[in-house]
Amino acid sequence: LSVSPLLPCLSILPSPSLSSTHVPVGEDQAHHIHFARDVAGTFNNVYEEVFTVPEMILCDSSQNRVRSLRSPLSKMSKSEASPTACIYLTDPAEEIQQKFRRAVTDMTTALSYEPDTRPGVSNLVAIYAAFSGLPHVEVCKKFAGQETPVFKAAIGDLVAEHFEPLREKLADFEKRPEYIDEVLHEGAMQARSIASEVLGRVKAAIGLR
């Protein structure tokens, strides 16, 4: 637990040549940026300017987060008790379609985007809009007059199709564990090189060498 708060800093505050000037995060991750800014600012003020103090870009709000398919008042999370509440990138197409068919909506068949009063339906509209590139209003127009199961089937097909290339890539990687090991090794070597540079600058700044 004492190390965990530092881990985000390690990805945000690398060498000066790679330092993040602006970091996009969701509201629930904002505290990581605040902590990284405190660490960088304090070190720069006490010793010398080694780290770039990053600016935070909030990328979402409570209105446009992806919500649980079973409890649409909560955000979608892999920690939910129900396995049907969350879409996993590795889910087979049939499972994705089934999860959307079971998604919680309401008794009104007409499609609309009203997050405050119709969270379940609005969540599905938002997901379809994100994957199709259509505005919320256009999604509602596209399925005007159609029953909710039709829309659920369409969004299930759309999401499943979108993730198909990823599933194929993952299946290919699973057949080539030696390639994964090679990539991990190369990444570790690059990380050590960056870490050595940062550590050297930090040691020089505080007088350890």
Tab-separated table of C-alpha atoms in Angstrom:
chain	number	residue	atom	x	y	z
A	1	LEU	CA	0.000	0.000	0.000
A	2	SER	CA	2.887	2.380	0.662
A	3	VAL	CA	4.216	1.815	-2.865
A	4	SER	CA	0.898	1.822	-4.720
A	5	PRO	CA	0.398	5.636	-4.773
A	6	LEU	CA	3.787	6.021	-6.425
A	7	LEU	CA	3.054	3.698	-9.343
A	8	PRO	CA	1.034	6.263	-11.356
A	9	CYS	CA	3.886	8.742	-10.875
A	10	LEU	CA	6.267	6.289	-12.537
A	11	SER	CA	4.198	6.367	-15.725
A	12	ILE	CA	3.521	10.106	-15.617
A	13	LEU	CA	6.945	11.415	-14.590
A	14	PRO	CA	9.579	9.644	-16.735
A	15	SER	CA	12.631	11.287	-18.293
A	16	PRO	CA	12.305	14.965	-19.318
A	17	SER	CA	12.323	13.988	-22.986
A	18	LEU	CA	9.326	11.697	-22.442
A	19	SER	CA	7.509	13.580	-19.697
A	20	SER	CA	3.756	13.940	-19.959
A	21	THR	CA	2.700	17.587	-20.178
A	22	HIS	CA	-1.028	16.822	-20.297
A	23	VAL	CA	-2.576	13.606	-18.982
A	24	PRO	CA	-6.138	12.535	-19.900
A	25	VAL	CA	-7.956	10.842	-17.011
A	26	GLY	CA	-11.425	10.110	-15.747
A	27	GLU	CA	-12.793	11.753	-12.630
A	28	ASP	CA	-12.109	8.670	-10.513
A	29	GLN	CA	-8.399	8.821	-11.439
A	30	ALA	CA	-7.888	12.559	-10.895
A	31	HIS	CA	-6.232	12.011	-7.519
A	32	HIS	CA	-3.335	10.255	-9.257
A	33	ILE	CA	-2.584	13.399	-11.252
A	34	HIS	CA	-2.854	15.573	-8.146
A	35	PHE	CA	-0.377	13.331	-6.363
A	36	ALA	CA	2.021	13.299	-9.330
A	37	ARG	CA	1.875	17.105	-9.496
A	38	ASP	CA	2.633	17.321	-5.768
A	39	VAL	CA	5.595	14.971	-6.095
A	40	ALA	CA	7.035	16.756	-9.130
A	41	GLY	CA	6.442	20.251	-7.766
A	42	THR	CA	7.874	19.482	-4.338
A	43	PHE	CA	11.005	17.857	-5.755
A	44	ASN	CA	11.585	20.687	-8.240
A	45	ASN	CA	11.196	23.324	-5.506
A	46	VAL	CA	13.411	21.590	-2.948
A	47	TYR	CA	16.200	20.525	-5.319
A	48	GLU	CA	16.158	21.506	-8.987
A	49	GLU	CA	13.749	21.235	-11.910
A	50	VAL	CA	13.943	17.599	-12.941
A	51	PHE	CA	10.304	16.717	-13.539
A	52	THR	CA	7.625	18.258	-15.734
A	53	VAL	CA	4.546	19.123	-13.666
A	54	PRO	CA	1.680	17.595	-15.692
A	55	GLU	CA	-1.643	19.220	-16.431
A	56	MET	CA	-4.809	17.178	-16.023
A	57	ILE	CA	-7.387	16.715	-18.795
A	58	LEU	CA	-10.686	15.392	-17.463
A	59	CYS	CA	-12.111	13.152	-20.162
A	60	ASP	CA	-15.442	12.175	-18.712
A	61	SER	CA	-18.151	13.126	-16.313
A	62	SER	CA	-20.908	11.338	-14.459
A	63	GLN	CA	-23.149	11.917	-17.490
A	64	ASN	CA	-21.080	10.158	-20.142
A	65	ARG	CA	-19.437	7.257	-18.369
A	66	VAL	CA	-20.246	3.779	-19.598
A	67	ARG	CA	-22.722	2.334	-17.141
A	68	SER	CA	-23.338	-1.165	-15.870
A	69	LEU	CA	-25.631	-3.231	-18.063
A	70	ARG	CA	-27.381	-4.570	-14.975
A	71	SER	CA	-27.237	-1.531	-12.644
A	72	PRO	CA	-27.148	1.528	-14.912
A	73	LEU	CA	-26.869	3.950	-12.011
A	74	SER	CA	-23.364	2.608	-11.459
A	75	LYS	CA	-20.429	2.719	-13.853
A	76	MET	CA	-19.450	-0.437	-15.714
A	77	SER	CA	-16.795	-2.264	-13.728
A	78	LYS	CA	-15.127	-5.660	-13.856
A	79	SER	CA	-15.538	-5.880	-10.074
A	80	GLU	CA	-19.326	-6.153	-10.309
A	81	ALA	CA	-20.897	-9.246	-8.842
A	82	SER	CA	-22.875	-10.068	-11.988
A	83	PRO	CA	-20.720	-11.237	-14.915
A	84	THR	CA	-23.417	-9.993	-17.308
A	85	ALA	CA	-23.027	-6.385	-16.161
A	86	CYS	CA	-19.711	-5.785	-17.885
A	87	ILE	CA	-18.386	-6.293	-21.413
A	88	TYR	CA	-14.901	-7.797	-21.537
A	89	LEU	CA	-12.638	-7.300	-24.538
A	90	THR	CA	-12.135	-11.055	-24.681
A	91	ASP	CA	-15.844	-11.945	-24.569
A	92	PRO	CA	-16.965	-14.104	-27.518
A	93	ALA	CA	-19.400	-12.413	-29.897
A	94	GLU	CA	-22.289	-14.569	-28.717
A	95	GLU	CA	-21.665	-13.609	-25.085
A	96	ILE	CA	-21.518	-9.895	-25.897
A	97	GLN	CA	-24.812	-10.138	-27.752
A	98	GLN	CA	-26.396	-12.049	-24.882
A	99	LYS	CA	-25.264	-9.454	-22.330
A	100	PHE	CA	-26.852	-6.657	-24.307
A	101	ARG	CA	-30.065	-8.647	-24.717
A	102	ARG	CA	-30.237	-8.912	-20.916
A	103	ALA	CA	-29.296	-5.270	-20.306
A	104	VAL	CA	-31.622	-3.384	-17.964
A	105	THR	CA	-33.824	-0.791	-19.678
A	106	ASP	CA	-37.409	0.197	-18.730
A	107	MET	CA	-41.021	-0.355	-19.705
A	108	THR	CA	-41.047	2.354	-22.396
A	109	THR	CA	-40.293	1.021	-25.877
A	110	ALA	CA	-39.450	4.374	-27.492
A	111	LEU	CA	-35.739	5.143	-27.647
A	112	SER	CA	-34.476	8.381	-26.067
A	113	TYR	CA	-31.373	9.768	-24.420
A	114	GLU	CA	-32.396	10.957	-20.962
A	115	PRO	CA	-29.691	9.862	-18.470
A	116	ASP	CA	-31.461	11.298	-15.422
A	117	THR	CA	-34.822	9.635	-15.998
A	118	ARG	CA	-33.958	6.666	-18.261
A	119	PRO	CA	-30.448	5.575	-17.230
A	120	GLY	CA	-30.627	2.061	-18.698
A	121	VAL	CA	-31.807	3.019	-22.174
A	122	SER	CA	-29.593	6.113	-22.220
A	123	ASN	CA	-26.571	3.980	-21.394
A	124	LEU	CA	-27.230	1.769	-24.410
A	125	VAL	CA	-27.767	4.803	-26.632
A	126	ALA	CA	-24.461	6.259	-25.430
A	127	ILE	CA	-22.627	2.990	-26.114
A	128	TYR	CA	-24.105	2.717	-29.598
A	129	ALA	CA	-23.197	6.363	-30.273
A	130	ALA	CA	-19.607	5.796	-29.148
A	131	PHE	CA	-19.117	2.732	-31.350
A	132	SER	CA	-20.972	4.073	-34.395
A	133	GLY	CA	-19.785	7.672	-34.270
A	134	LEU	CA	-23.364	8.932	-34.420
A	135	PRO	CA	-24.699	11.648	-32.094
A	136	HIS	CA	-27.165	10.465	-29.458
A	137	VAL	CA	-30.065	12.117	-31.253
A	138	GLU	CA	-29.218	10.362	-34.523
A	139	VAL	CA	-29.101	6.998	-32.791
A	140	CYS	CA	-32.596	7.581	-31.451
A	141	LYS	CA	-33.821	8.620	-34.899
A	142	LYS	CA	-32.268	5.562	-36.523
A	143	PHE	CA	-34.229	3.197	-34.282
A	144	ALA	CA	-37.406	5.269	-33.986
A	145	GLY	CA	-40.501	3.098	-33.972
A	146	GLN	CA	-38.578	-0.130	-33.327
A	147	GLU	CA	-38.889	-2.343	-30.268
A	148	THR	CA	-36.167	-2.306	-27.593
A	149	PRO	CA	-35.060	-5.907	-28.371
A	150	VAL	CA	-34.273	-4.818	-31.936
A	151	PHE	CA	-32.032	-2.043	-30.640
A	152	LYS	CA	-30.377	-4.382	-28.140
A	153	ALA	CA	-29.609	-6.858	-30.917
A	154	ALA	CA	-28.150	-4.087	-33.071
A	155	ILE	CA	-25.868	-2.759	-30.357
A	156	GLY	CA	-24.748	-6.298	-29.492
A	157	ASP	CA	-23.808	-6.925	-33.119
A	158	LEU	CA	-22.028	-3.572	-33.387
A	159	VAL	CA	-19.891	-4.037	-30.271
A	160	ALA	CA	-19.112	-7.677	-31.042
A	161	GLU	CA	-18.008	-6.792	-34.557
A	162	HIS	CA	-15.863	-3.921	-33.288
A	163	PHE	CA	-13.918	-6.208	-30.941
A	164	GLU	CA	-13.544	-9.086	-33.415
A	165	PRO	CA	-10.089	-7.960	-34.726
A	166	LEU	CA	-8.875	-7.657	-31.139
A	167	ARG	CA	-10.089	-11.151	-30.257
A	168	GLU	CA	-8.359	-12.535	-33.344
A	169	LYS	CA	-5.143	-10.762	-32.384
A	170	LEU	CA	-5.280	-12.093	-28.848
A	171	ALA	CA	-5.879	-15.620	-30.136
A	172	ASP	CA	-2.825	-15.241	-32.361
A	173	PHE	CA	-0.696	-14.046	-29.444
A	174	GLU	CA	-1.790	-17.013	-27.339
A	175	LYS	CA	-0.317	-19.289	-30.005
A	176	ARG	CA	3.037	-17.448	-29.867
A	177	PRO	CA	4.130	-17.181	-26.230
A	178	GLU	CA	7.757	-16.761	-27.320
A	179	TYR	CA	6.803	-13.549	-29.123
A	180	ILE	CA	5.139	-12.211	-25.965
A	181	ASP	CA	8.287	-13.006	-23.976
A	182	GLU	CA	10.391	-11.165	-26.555
A	183	VAL	CA	8.195	-8.068	-26.443
A	184	LEU	CA	8.208	-8.077	-22.640
A	185	HIS	CA	11.994	-8.381	-22.592
A	186	GLU	CA	12.452	-5.498	-25.043
A	187	GLY	CA	10.016	-3.365	-23.065
A	188	ALA	CA	11.840	-4.113	-19.823
A	189	MET	CA	15.153	-3.076	-21.362
A	190	GLN	CA	13.675	0.217	-22.563
A	191	ALA	CA	12.098	0.844	-19.155
A	192	ARG	CA	15.422	0.214	-17.399
A	193	SER	CA	17.145	2.669	-19.722
A	194	ILE	CA	14.573	5.385	-18.977
A	195	ALA	CA	14.620	4.628	-15.248
A	196	SER	CA	18.406	4.839	-15.151
A	197	GLU	CA	18.321	8.273	-16.767
A	198	VAL	CA	15.716	9.568	-14.325
A	199	LEU	CA	17.460	8.034	-11.326
A	200	GLY	CA	20.745	9.588	-12.410
A	201	ARG	CA	19.208	13.054	-12.636
A	202	VAL	CA	17.478	12.595	-9.262
A	203	LYS	CA	20.712	11.464	-7.573
A	204	ALA	CA	22.632	14.358	-9.073
A	205	ALA	CA	19.980	16.835	-7.921
A	206	ILE	CA	20.035	15.656	-4.297
A	207	GLY	CA	23.834	15.278	-4.199
A	208	LEU	CA	24.218	11.504	-4.147
A	209	ARG	CA	26.711	11.582	-6.995
